[in-house]
Short mmCIF file of C-alpha atoms in Angstrom, two decimals:
data_model
loop_
_atom_site.label_atom_id
_atom_site.label_comp_id
_atom_site.label_asym_id
_atom_site.label_seq_id
_atom_site.Cartn_x
_atom_site.Cartn_y
_atom_site.Cartn_z
CA MET A 1 -2.72 34.26 -4.20
CA GLY A 2 0.91 34.45 -5.14
CA LYS A 3 2.81 32.81 -7.94
CA LYS A 4 5.45 30.45 -6.79
CA SER A 5 7.90 28.28 -8.63
CA LYS A 6 8.17 24.60 -7.83
CA ASP A 7 11.80 24.92 -6.79
CA LYS A 8 10.99 27.42 -4.13
CA GLU A 9 14.10 26.73 -2.07
CA GLY A 10 16.34 28.05 -4.84
CA ASN A 11 20.04 27.44 -5.05
CA SER A 12 21.25 30.39 -3.07
CA GLY A 13 22.03 28.60 0.18
CA ARG A 14 25.06 26.75 1.40
CA CYS A 15 24.04 23.37 0.03
CA GLU A 16 24.92 22.11 -3.43
CA GLY A 17 23.02 18.85 -3.08
CA THR A 18 19.40 18.20 -3.96
CA LEU A 19 16.77 16.03 -2.33
CA LYS A 20 13.87 14.83 -4.42
CA VAL A 21 11.16 12.76 -2.77
CA ILE A 22 9.72 10.83 -5.67
CA GLY A 23 6.50 8.90 -6.05
CA THR A 24 7.22 6.06 -8.45
CA GLY A 25 3.61 5.01 -8.97
CA PRO A 26 1.98 1.75 -7.93
CA GLY A 27 4.29 -0.63 -9.72
CA SER A 28 4.58 -0.64 -13.47
CA LEU A 29 7.21 1.69 -14.94
CA ASP A 30 4.56 2.46 -17.50
CA GLU A 31 2.73 4.51 -14.88
CA LEU A 32 5.81 6.59 -14.05
CA SER A 33 5.65 10.24 -15.10
CA ALA A 34 8.32 11.75 -17.35
CA ARG A 35 9.18 14.09 -14.48
CA ALA A 36 9.77 11.25 -12.00
CA LYS A 37 11.80 9.30 -14.57
CA ASP A 38 13.96 12.32 -15.25
CA ALA A 39 14.52 12.89 -11.54
CA LEU A 40 15.59 9.27 -11.07
CA THR A 41 17.99 9.23 -13.98
CA HIS A 42 19.71 12.45 -12.83
CA ALA A 43 20.24 11.32 -9.24
CA ASP A 44 23.56 10.22 -7.73
CA VAL A 45 21.99 8.00 -5.12
CA ILE A 46 18.61 6.28 -4.78
CA ILE A 47 17.26 5.58 -1.30
CA GLY A 48 14.15 3.56 -0.56
CA TYR A 49 12.36 0.54 0.79
CA GLY A 50 13.59 -2.61 -1.00
CA THR A 51 10.32 -3.45 -2.78
CA TYR A 52 10.09 0.01 -4.36
CA ILE A 53 13.73 -0.11 -5.43
CA ASP A 54 13.13 -3.50 -7.10
CA LEU A 55 10.18 -2.15 -9.09
CA ILE A 56 12.31 0.55 -10.73
CA SER A 57 15.60 -1.37 -10.87
CA SER A 58 15.91 -1.30 -14.66
CA LEU A 59 16.04 2.51 -14.57
CA ILE A 60 18.71 2.92 -11.90
CA GLU A 61 21.29 0.23 -12.62
CA ASP A 62 24.22 2.65 -12.65
CA LYS A 63 23.30 4.40 -9.39
CA LEU A 64 24.40 4.03 -5.83
CA ILE A 65 21.45 2.34 -4.17
CA VAL A 66 20.66 2.40 -0.47
CA ARG A 67 18.03 -0.16 0.42
CA SER A 68 16.09 0.19 3.62
CA LYS A 69 13.70 -1.97 5.59
CA MET A 70 10.05 -1.41 6.49
CA ARG A 71 9.70 0.51 9.78
CA GLU A 72 13.08 2.17 9.27
CA GLU A 73 11.48 5.25 7.75
CA VAL A 74 13.09 7.78 10.11
CA LEU A 75 16.60 6.38 9.62
CA ARG A 76 16.04 6.30 5.88
CA ALA A 77 14.86 9.92 5.73
CA LYS A 78 17.78 11.10 7.88
CA GLU A 79 20.29 9.38 5.64
CA ALA A 80 18.72 11.00 2.58
CA ILE A 81 18.90 14.45 4.17
CA ARG A 82 22.50 13.98 5.34
CA ARG A 83 23.64 12.90 1.90
CA ALA A 84 21.89 15.84 0.22
CA ILE A 85 23.47 18.26 2.73
CA ASN A 86 26.82 16.74 1.83
CA GLY A 87 26.27 17.68 -1.80
CA GLU A 88 24.80 14.55 -3.34
CA LYS A 89 21.82 14.48 -5.69
CA VAL A 90 19.53 12.26 -3.69
CA ALA A 91 16.35 10.58 -4.95
CA MET A 92 14.25 9.14 -2.17
CA VAL A 93 11.59 6.85 -3.61
CA SER A 94 8.15 5.85 -2.40
CA GLY A 95 5.78 3.53 -4.23
CA GLY A 96 2.56 5.23 -5.35
CA ASP A 97 2.58 8.92 -4.44
CA SER A 98 5.38 10.29 -2.25
CA GLY A 99 2.98 12.41 -0.19
CA ILE A 100 0.19 9.94 0.69
CA TYR A 101 1.06 7.84 3.78
CA ALA A 102 4.63 8.01 2.45
CA MET A 103 7.99 9.75 2.93
CA ALA A 104 7.46 13.40 1.88
CA GLY A 105 5.98 14.54 5.17
CA LEU A 106 8.62 12.81 7.26
CA VAL A 107 11.44 14.40 5.26
CA LEU A 108 9.88 17.87 5.54
CA GLU A 109 9.30 17.37 9.29
CA LEU A 110 12.89 16.31 9.86
CA LEU A 111 14.19 19.34 7.94
CA GLU A 112 12.51 21.55 10.58
CA THR A 113 14.23 19.84 13.52
CA LYS A 114 17.30 21.15 15.36
CA GLU A 115 19.35 18.33 13.89
CA PHE A 116 18.97 19.61 10.32
CA LYS A 117 17.41 23.09 10.31
CA ASP A 118 20.65 25.08 10.04
CA ALA A 119 22.63 22.60 7.97
CA ALA A 120 19.85 22.28 5.42
CA THR A 121 19.48 26.03 4.80
CA GLY A 122 19.30 26.50 1.04
CA LEU A 123 18.98 22.79 0.33
CA LYS A 124 16.88 22.26 -2.75
CA VAL A 125 14.01 19.95 -1.83
CA GLU A 126 11.36 18.86 -4.29
CA ILE A 127 8.32 16.65 -3.81
CA VAL A 128 7.69 14.77 -7.06
CA PRO A 129 4.19 13.27 -7.01
CA GLY A 130 3.32 9.82 -8.35
CA LEU A 131 0.16 7.92 -9.24
CA PRO A 132 -1.30 6.80 -5.90
CA ALA A 133 -1.97 3.07 -5.49
CA PHE A 134 -5.68 3.68 -4.82
CA VAL A 135 -6.12 5.55 -8.12
CA SER A 136 -4.53 2.68 -10.02
CA ALA A 137 -6.67 0.20 -8.08
CA ALA A 138 -9.84 2.14 -8.85
CA SER A 139 -9.10 2.20 -12.58
CA LEU A 140 -8.75 -1.59 -12.57
CA LEU A 141 -12.05 -2.06 -10.73
CA GLY A 142 -13.99 0.31 -13.01
CA ALA A 143 -14.90 3.76 -11.73
CA PRO A 144 -15.66 3.53 -8.01
CA LEU A 145 -14.31 7.03 -7.17
CA MET A 146 -16.67 9.14 -9.22
CA HIS A 147 -18.10 10.65 -6.06
CA ASP A 148 -16.76 11.90 -2.71
CA PHE A 149 -14.35 9.49 -1.06
CA ALA A 150 -12.40 9.09 2.16
CA SER A 151 -9.06 7.36 2.53
CA ILE A 152 -8.29 5.66 5.85
CA SER A 153 -5.20 3.71 6.88
CA LEU A 154 -6.02 0.79 9.19
CA SER A 155 -2.50 0.73 10.62
CA ASP A 156 -2.63 1.56 14.31
CA LEU A 157 1.15 1.65 14.74
CA LEU A 158 1.27 5.46 14.52
CA THR A 159 -2.40 6.33 15.11
CA SER A 160 -4.70 5.22 17.90
CA TRP A 161 -7.40 2.71 16.97
CA GLU A 162 -9.95 5.02 18.58
CA VAL A 163 -9.16 7.80 16.07
CA ILE A 164 -9.26 5.32 13.19
CA THR A 165 -12.64 3.85 14.16
CA LYS A 166 -14.09 7.33 14.60
CA ARG A 167 -13.04 8.12 11.03
CA ILE A 168 -14.45 4.85 9.68
CA ASP A 169 -17.76 5.56 11.38
CA ALA A 170 -17.91 9.16 10.17
CA ALA A 171 -17.03 8.25 6.58
CA ALA A 172 -19.56 5.41 6.52
CA SER A 173 -22.34 7.51 8.06
CA ALA A 174 -21.91 10.31 5.50
CA ASP A 175 -21.91 7.91 2.55
CA PHE A 176 -18.36 8.43 1.36
CA VAL A 177 -16.80 5.82 -0.89
CA ILE A 178 -14.18 4.41 1.51
CA ILE A 179 -10.61 3.50 0.60
CA LEU A 180 -8.77 1.33 3.12
CA TYR A 181 -4.97 1.50 3.08
CA ASN A 182 -2.75 -0.95 5.03
CA PRO A 183 -5.80 -3.15 5.69
CA ARG A 184 -4.05 -6.17 7.16
CA SER A 185 -0.57 -7.54 7.91
CA LYS A 186 0.69 -10.78 9.43
CA GLY A 187 0.65 -9.27 12.87
CA ARG A 188 -2.42 -7.06 12.41
CA THR A 189 -5.50 -9.07 11.53
CA THR A 190 -8.34 -7.74 13.72
CA GLN A 191 -8.62 -4.21 12.30
CA LEU A 192 -10.14 -5.10 8.93
CA PRO A 193 -13.01 -7.21 10.34
CA GLU A 194 -13.74 -4.43 12.84
CA ALA A 195 -13.75 -1.82 10.09
CA VAL A 196 -16.16 -3.89 8.00
CA LYS A 197 -18.42 -4.32 11.04
CA ILE A 198 -18.58 -0.55 11.63
CA ILE A 199 -19.24 0.21 7.96
CA SER A 200 -21.97 -2.47 7.88
CA THR A 201 -23.96 -0.61 10.54
CA HIS A 202 -24.43 2.20 7.97
CA ARG A 203 -24.48 0.42 4.64
CA ASP A 204 -26.45 -2.33 2.92
CA PRO A 205 -24.93 -5.86 3.03
CA SER A 206 -24.98 -5.89 -0.79
CA THR A 207 -22.70 -2.81 -1.03
CA PRO A 208 -19.94 -3.58 -3.55
CA VAL A 209 -16.38 -4.03 -2.27
CA GLY A 210 -13.41 -4.01 -4.63
CA ILE A 211 -10.11 -5.54 -3.60
CA VAL A 212 -6.88 -4.97 -5.51
CA LYS A 213 -3.62 -6.64 -4.50
CA ASN A 214 -0.29 -5.55 -6.03
CA SER A 215 -2.03 -3.05 -8.29
CA SER A 216 -0.23 -2.53 -11.60
CA ARG A 217 2.44 -5.14 -10.78
CA ALA A 218 3.09 -8.48 -12.46
CA ASN A 219 1.33 -10.35 -9.66
CA GLU A 220 -1.75 -8.09 -9.63
CA GLU A 221 -4.99 -9.65 -8.35
CA LEU A 222 -8.50 -8.25 -8.37
CA SER A 223 -11.67 -9.27 -6.61
CA LEU A 224 -15.20 -7.86 -6.54
CA THR A 225 -17.38 -8.85 -3.63
CA THR A 226 -19.89 -7.35 -1.19
CA LEU A 227 -19.82 -6.14 2.41
CA GLU A 228 -21.56 -9.30 3.61
CA GLN A 229 -19.17 -11.61 1.76
CA VAL A 230 -15.89 -9.75 2.07
CA SER A 231 -14.81 -11.81 5.08
CA GLU A 232 -14.18 -14.70 2.68
CA GLU A 233 -11.36 -12.61 1.17
CA PHE A 234 -9.69 -11.56 4.43
CA GLU A 235 -7.02 -14.27 4.32
CA SER A 236 -5.60 -13.03 1.02
CA ILE A 237 -5.53 -9.34 1.99
CA ASP A 238 -2.16 -7.88 2.96
CA MET A 239 -0.25 -4.58 3.15
CA SER A 240 0.00 -4.43 -0.65
CA THR A 241 -3.79 -4.56 -0.97
CA ILE A 242 -6.20 -1.65 -1.40
CA VAL A 243 -9.84 -2.19 -0.40
CA ILE A 244 -12.51 0.12 -1.85
CA ILE A 245 -16.02 0.07 -0.37
CA GLY A 246 -18.77 1.63 -2.47
CA ASN A 247 -21.25 4.28 -1.34
CA SER A 248 -25.02 3.69 -1.28
CA SER A 249 -25.26 4.19 -5.07
CA THR A 250 -22.30 2.09 -6.17
CA PHE A 251 -23.20 -0.92 -8.31
CA VAL A 252 -21.47 -3.69 -10.21
CA SER A 253 -22.27 -4.41 -13.83
CA SER A 254 -20.26 -6.37 -16.41
CA SER A 255 -17.70 -7.03 -13.64
CA ARG A 256 -17.09 -3.33 -13.18
CA MET A 257 -17.58 -1.35 -9.98
CA ILE A 258 -19.27 1.96 -10.78
CA THR A 259 -20.23 4.86 -8.51
CA PRO A 260 -22.62 7.12 -10.42
CA ARG A 261 -21.79 10.82 -10.51
CA GLY A 262 -25.48 11.62 -10.61
CA TYR A 263 -26.25 12.54 -14.22
CA LYS A 264 -30.02 12.44 -14.53
CA ASP A 265 -30.38 11.74 -18.24
CA ILE A 266 -28.96 8.22 -18.26
CA LYS A 267 -31.45 5.42 -18.78
CA MET B 1 -9.02 -13.41 -5.38
CA GLY B 2 -8.63 -14.01 -9.08
CA LYS B 3 -6.00 -12.85 -11.48
CA LYS B 4 -7.29 -10.63 -14.19
CA SER B 5 -5.65 -8.89 -17.07
CA LYS B 6 -6.16 -5.17 -17.63
CA ASP B 7 -7.73 -5.74 -21.01
CA LYS B 8 -10.46 -7.86 -19.55
CA GLU B 9 -12.90 -7.23 -22.38
CA GLY B 10 -10.61 -8.91 -24.86
CA ASN B 11 -10.94 -8.67 -28.60
CA SER B 12 -13.36 -11.49 -29.16
CA GLY B 13 -16.52 -9.43 -29.65
CA ARG B 14 -18.04 -7.78 -32.66
CA CYS B 15 -16.29 -4.46 -32.21
CA GLU B 16 -12.93 -3.62 -33.71
CA GLY B 17 -12.74 -0.20 -32.09
CA THR B 18 -11.27 0.66 -28.73
CA LEU B 19 -12.29 3.21 -26.13
CA LYS B 20 -9.67 4.44 -23.70
CA VAL B 21 -10.69 6.89 -21.01
CA ILE B 22 -7.44 8.63 -20.21
CA GLY B 23 -6.40 10.78 -17.28
CA THR B 24 -3.90 13.30 -18.64
CA GLY B 25 -2.76 14.58 -15.26
CA PRO B 26 -3.21 18.06 -13.84
CA GLY B 27 -1.61 20.03 -16.63
CA SER B 28 2.04 19.65 -17.45
CA LEU B 29 2.87 16.99 -20.03
CA ASP B 30 5.75 16.19 -17.72
CA GLU B 31 3.26 14.59 -15.33
CA LEU B 32 1.77 12.34 -18.03
CA SER B 33 2.51 8.62 -17.63
CA ALA B 34 4.18 6.66 -20.43
CA ARG B 35 1.01 4.57 -20.63
CA ALA B 36 -1.25 7.59 -21.14
CA LYS B 37 1.11 9.08 -23.69
CA ASP B 38 1.19 5.83 -25.62
CA ALA B 39 -2.61 5.58 -25.57
CA LEU B 40 -2.92 9.14 -26.92
CA THR B 41 -0.42 8.67 -29.72
CA HIS B 42 -2.10 5.45 -30.90
CA ALA B 43 -5.62 6.88 -31.02
CA ASP B 44 -7.51 7.85 -34.18
CA VAL B 45 -9.66 10.43 -32.47
CA ILE B 46 -9.33 12.47 -29.27
CA ILE B 47 -12.48 13.63 -27.51
CA GLY B 48 -12.55 15.97 -24.55
CA TYR B 49 -13.33 19.26 -22.92
CA GLY B 50 -11.48 22.10 -24.67
CA THR B 51 -9.14 23.04 -21.81
CA TYR B 52 -7.86 19.47 -21.47
CA ILE B 53 -7.35 19.17 -25.23
CA ASP B 54 -5.31 22.39 -25.22
CA LEU B 55 -3.02 21.11 -22.47
CA ILE B 56 -1.97 18.08 -24.54
CA SER B 57 -2.19 19.68 -27.99
CA SER B 58 1.48 19.20 -28.85
CA LEU B 59 1.05 15.43 -28.56
CA ILE B 60 -2.02 15.06 -30.75
CA GLU B 61 -1.49 17.43 -33.67
CA ASP B 62 -2.13 14.78 -36.31
CA LYS B 63 -5.35 13.44 -34.75
CA LEU B 64 -9.01 14.09 -35.37
CA ILE B 65 -10.02 16.19 -32.39
CA VAL B 66 -13.54 16.57 -31.07
CA ARG B 67 -13.81 19.42 -28.59
CA SER B 68 -16.67 19.55 -26.20
CA LYS B 69 -18.04 22.09 -23.76
CA MET B 70 -18.40 21.95 -19.99
CA ARG B 71 -21.75 20.40 -18.97
CA GLU B 72 -21.92 18.42 -22.21
CA GLU B 73 -20.44 15.35 -20.54
CA VAL B 74 -23.23 12.95 -21.53
CA LEU B 75 -23.19 13.99 -25.20
CA ARG B 76 -19.40 13.73 -25.21
CA ALA B 77 -19.40 10.25 -23.68
CA LYS B 78 -22.07 9.04 -26.13
CA GLU B 79 -20.09 10.31 -29.10
CA ALA B 80 -16.98 8.53 -27.83
CA ILE B 81 -18.88 5.26 -27.44
CA ARG B 82 -20.54 5.53 -30.86
CA ARG B 83 -17.24 6.14 -32.59
CA ALA B 84 -15.58 3.21 -30.82
CA ILE B 85 -18.49 0.93 -31.75
CA ASN B 86 -17.99 2.05 -35.35
CA GLY B 87 -14.42 0.79 -35.22
CA GLU B 88 -12.40 3.87 -34.33
CA LYS B 89 -9.64 3.96 -31.73
CA VAL B 90 -11.05 6.56 -29.42
CA ALA B 91 -9.17 8.37 -26.66
CA MET B 92 -11.45 10.27 -24.33
CA VAL B 93 -9.42 12.62 -22.15
CA SER B 94 -9.99 14.04 -18.68
CA GLY B 95 -7.62 16.36 -16.86
CA GLY B 96 -6.17 14.84 -13.68
CA ASP B 97 -7.38 11.27 -13.19
CA SER B 98 -10.09 9.89 -15.49
CA GLY B 99 -11.94 8.20 -12.62
CA ILE B 100 -12.15 10.98 -9.98
CA TYR B 101 -15.13 13.29 -10.62
CA ALA B 102 -14.41 12.69 -14.30
CA MET B 103 -15.55 10.71 -17.36
CA ALA B 104 -14.75 7.05 -16.61
CA GLY B 105 -17.87 6.37 -14.57
CA LEU B 106 -20.17 8.06 -17.04
CA VAL B 107 -18.77 6.04 -19.95
CA LEU B 108 -19.12 2.76 -18.01
CA GLU B 109 -22.66 3.70 -16.94
CA LEU B 110 -23.69 4.49 -20.50
CA LEU B 111 -22.26 1.18 -21.76
CA GLU B 112 -24.78 -0.58 -19.50
CA THR B 113 -27.80 1.25 -20.94
CA LYS B 114 -30.20 -0.13 -23.56
CA GLU B 115 -28.83 2.34 -26.08
CA PHE B 116 -25.38 0.75 -26.10
CA LYS B 117 -25.43 -2.57 -24.21
CA ASP B 118 -25.84 -4.84 -27.25
CA ALA B 119 -23.89 -2.78 -29.75
CA ALA B 120 -20.90 -2.48 -27.41
CA THR B 121 -20.56 -6.20 -26.74
CA GLY B 122 -16.90 -7.05 -27.05
CA LEU B 123 -15.81 -3.42 -27.22
CA LYS B 124 -12.40 -3.02 -25.67
CA VAL B 125 -12.68 -0.40 -22.94
CA GLU B 126 -9.75 0.68 -20.80
CA ILE B 127 -9.56 3.18 -17.97
CA VAL B 128 -6.09 4.76 -18.00
CA PRO B 129 -5.48 6.54 -14.70
CA GLY B 130 -3.73 9.91 -14.39
CA LEU B 131 -2.19 11.98 -11.61
CA PRO B 132 -5.16 13.55 -9.79
CA ALA B 133 -5.12 17.35 -9.46
CA PHE B 134 -5.27 17.13 -5.66
CA VAL B 135 -2.12 14.98 -5.52
CA SER B 136 -0.23 17.49 -7.64
CA ALA B 137 -1.60 20.34 -5.52
CA ALA B 138 -0.54 18.61 -2.30
CA SER B 139 3.03 18.12 -3.57
CA LEU B 140 3.30 21.84 -4.30
CA LEU B 141 2.04 22.77 -0.83
CA GLY B 142 4.38 20.36 0.96
CA ALA B 143 2.95 17.15 2.42
CA PRO B 144 -0.58 17.82 3.67
CA LEU B 145 -1.92 14.32 2.83
CA MET B 146 0.29 12.23 5.08
CA HIS B 147 -2.73 11.17 7.09
CA ASP B 148 -6.35 10.15 6.39
CA PHE B 149 -8.13 12.50 4.01
CA ALA B 150 -11.57 13.05 2.52
CA SER B 151 -12.30 14.51 -0.89
CA ILE B 152 -15.55 16.46 -1.34
CA SER B 153 -16.86 18.24 -4.41
CA LEU B 154 -18.77 21.42 -3.57
CA SER B 155 -20.70 21.33 -6.84
CA ASP B 156 -24.40 20.88 -6.09
CA LEU B 157 -25.41 20.52 -9.74
CA LEU B 158 -25.55 16.71 -9.50
CA THR B 159 -25.63 16.22 -5.72
CA SER B 160 -27.92 17.82 -3.15
CA TRP B 161 -26.36 20.43 -0.90
CA GLU B 162 -27.77 18.52 2.07
CA VAL B 163 -25.67 15.45 1.21
CA ILE B 164 -22.60 17.63 0.64
CA THR B 165 -22.90 19.48 3.97
CA LYS B 166 -23.41 16.20 5.80
CA ARG B 167 -20.13 14.98 4.33
CA ILE B 168 -18.29 18.18 5.20
CA ASP B 169 -19.51 17.96 8.77
CA ALA B 170 -18.60 14.26 9.11
CA ALA B 171 -15.12 14.73 7.64
CA ALA B 172 -14.44 17.76 9.83
CA SER B 173 -15.70 16.08 13.00
CA ALA B 174 -13.49 13.01 12.49
CA ASP B 175 -10.37 15.10 11.83
CA PHE B 176 -9.82 14.14 8.21
CA VAL B 177 -7.62 16.37 6.07
CA ILE B 178 -10.26 17.78 3.70
CA ILE B 179 -9.83 18.28 -0.04
CA LEU B 180 -12.41 20.53 -1.69
CA TYR B 181 -12.98 20.03 -5.42
CA ASN B 182 -15.02 22.45 -7.56
CA PRO B 183 -15.01 24.96 -4.70
CA ARG B 184 -16.46 27.96 -6.53
CA SER B 185 -17.62 29.09 -9.96
CA LYS B 186 -19.03 32.33 -11.34
CA GLY B 187 -22.55 31.19 -10.63
CA ARG B 188 -21.83 29.22 -7.46
CA THR B 189 -20.29 31.40 -4.75
CA THR B 190 -22.13 30.54 -1.51
CA GLN B 191 -20.98 26.93 -1.08
CA LEU B 192 -17.36 27.60 -0.16
CA PRO B 193 -18.11 30.08 2.65
CA GLU B 194 -20.71 27.63 4.01
CA ALA B 195 -18.23 24.77 3.89
CA VAL B 196 -15.61 26.82 5.74
CA LYS B 197 -18.22 27.74 8.35
CA ILE B 198 -19.10 24.10 8.99
CA ILE B 199 -15.46 23.04 9.18
CA SER B 200 -14.72 25.92 11.59
CA THR B 201 -17.18 24.51 14.11
CA HIS B 202 -14.83 21.52 14.50
CA ARG B 203 -11.39 22.95 13.87
CA ASP B 204 -9.16 25.67 15.28
CA PRO B 205 -9.19 29.06 13.46
CA SER B 206 -5.43 28.69 12.93
CA THR B 207 -5.81 25.43 10.98
CA PRO B 208 -3.69 25.69 7.81
CA VAL B 209 -5.47 25.94 4.47
CA GLY B 210 -3.61 25.43 1.20
CA ILE B 211 -5.00 26.77 -2.06
CA VAL B 212 -3.66 25.72 -5.46
CA LYS B 213 -5.02 27.20 -8.68
CA ASN B 214 -4.11 25.68 -12.07
CA SER B 215 -1.84 23.12 -10.43
CA SER B 216 1.08 22.09 -12.64
CA ARG B 217 0.09 24.53 -15.40
CA ALA B 218 1.94 27.63 -16.64
CA ASN B 219 -0.39 29.91 -14.68
CA GLU B 220 -0.12 27.95 -11.42
CA GLU B 221 -0.74 29.92 -8.21
CA LEU B 222 -0.30 28.82 -4.58
CA SER B 223 -1.47 30.29 -1.33
CA LEU B 224 -1.11 29.22 2.29
CA THR B 225 -3.57 30.68 4.76
CA THR B 226 -5.70 29.65 7.74
CA LEU B 227 -9.36 28.81 8.32
CA GLU B 228 -10.00 32.23 9.88
CA GLN B 229 -8.36 34.11 7.02
CA VAL B 230 -9.32 32.00 4.04
CA SER B 231 -12.27 34.28 3.20
CA GLU B 232 -9.75 36.84 1.92
CA GLU B 233 -8.88 34.38 -0.84
CA PHE B 234 -12.43 33.50 -1.90
CA GLU B 235 -12.52 35.95 -4.83
CA SER B 236 -9.58 34.27 -6.56
CA ILE B 237 -10.87 30.71 -6.13
CA ASP B 238 -12.47 29.05 -9.16
CA MET B 239 -13.24 25.63 -10.68
CA SER B 240 -9.55 25.09 -11.46
CA THR B 241 -8.65 25.51 -7.79
CA ILE B 242 -8.10 22.80 -5.18
CA VAL B 243 -8.49 23.75 -1.52
CA ILE B 244 -6.83 21.53 1.13
CA ILE B 245 -7.74 22.04 4.80
CA GLY B 246 -5.39 20.53 7.36
CA ASN B 247 -6.34 18.24 10.22
CA SER B 248 -5.78 19.15 13.88
CA SER B 249 -2.05 18.29 13.64
CA THR B 250 -1.24 20.01 10.35
CA PHE B 251 1.26 22.86 10.61
CA VAL B 252 3.11 25.27 8.34
CA SER B 253 6.87 25.68 8.55
CA SER B 254 9.26 27.18 5.99
CA SER B 255 6.20 27.90 3.80
CA ARG B 256 5.34 24.22 3.65
CA MET B 257 2.08 22.62 4.78
CA ILE B 258 2.84 19.41 6.66
CA THR B 259 0.51 16.85 8.24
CA PRO B 260 2.57 14.61 10.55
CA ARG B 261 2.18 10.88 10.08
CA GLY B 262 2.80 10.36 13.77
CA TYR B 263 6.39 9.17 14.11
CA LYS B 264 7.30 9.55 17.77
CA ASP B 265 11.08 9.92 17.49
CA ILE B 266 11.16 13.28 15.74
CA LYS B 267 12.29 16.23 17.81
#
């Protein structure tokens, strides 16, 4: 194994600009790391989806801000790369972590394409991680992730529903705690009921289900329910909601969702 | 769904003490959230495994520090609870996140036992999340977690190997990116080769494997290899190492491990 510095691209290339892809955490600035805060305050320009920009607005008042819309991820990433190539210090922000269903991979993919490969030689690119939304959600519910877990996005815009259902089935059959990302949107309402149906073929109806909407934000909402009753919550679940389904050992006590790690000497 | 404040236990009970179970992130203080830092600096006593205490020592010089050994998790959690019941402001620390294979679940489980249930009524307990080690590791490797992933601990001290292998097989068969926690220790060397063997029955020998040891610490080491060559790295892998195995689309380019999210318009 070799040692490697975080800034592996160095500064030796043609580019003077920098591109940092920053995870800003689930919502509260309180959850932001010192490293992410520092990266934001030293940037020339901040690029991101409007909601994420709003959540950190107090930190970046003096910056050039480029707001982008949902589903304009590719355009957004290209603009960030172009600006960095042109010498700007660019901070591209994602809510939660920047590398989980977020922008880091897209930026790194684009840097390998013909359009940017040569021009971006020597560009300093850094992925700055952030607290993922599901980790924040879990901490609010109790401790549901004390044992093996699987994270599945229910969005079938970029992935076939067949692949997604295969993953739901596999995760449920092997008793993973299951985290559902992007569970439901205005135009996508059938996936969540189907997912619950598949999971219910493997797990007891009384299995605890934790639902966290707008985790760590001012309008945060929590709910604890069960597999057999979760359909009552469907209406309130949206793209800012994380759903966590317990494994066969998960229980609820004192309004906390707990997955035991397996210590034998607890009575 | 109901609104709920983070401090749901309130201050109305008999106890004056507080118990915060804090994730201190993977290593660097730079990755610590403002919330975790604040919780540490306001504590009377810090309890944790020695390595984690060392990593945050500059922040807690004036505190009473109770160091504990590996495998003494139950004793450690009980001491934290007892001290909080006695009125102290207790910070119990875990490296990474406090709720992923860590101490949060154990503390919440113990609070529900006969030993503590009555005495802890009204005790203010808070789970403070931290950046998980695997998220930090992923950011150093590139962007391997852009698609569905499963996290599996290879430690069979608290879980049967049969359950673990079933999970490895299920995750591999459904094309999850796979994160292996606790891959290998001095006394536990057979599990990792077995895991790789199972995964190899479902995935191409050229599948990228990222290895990060001591993520975000001074002695951090990274390695990028493949399923067929990963055995060459086994000797250097220990309990402070995270192994990330790509899915069928994951590739390596410019020394970065990238799992595509699936955007069609990238060429």
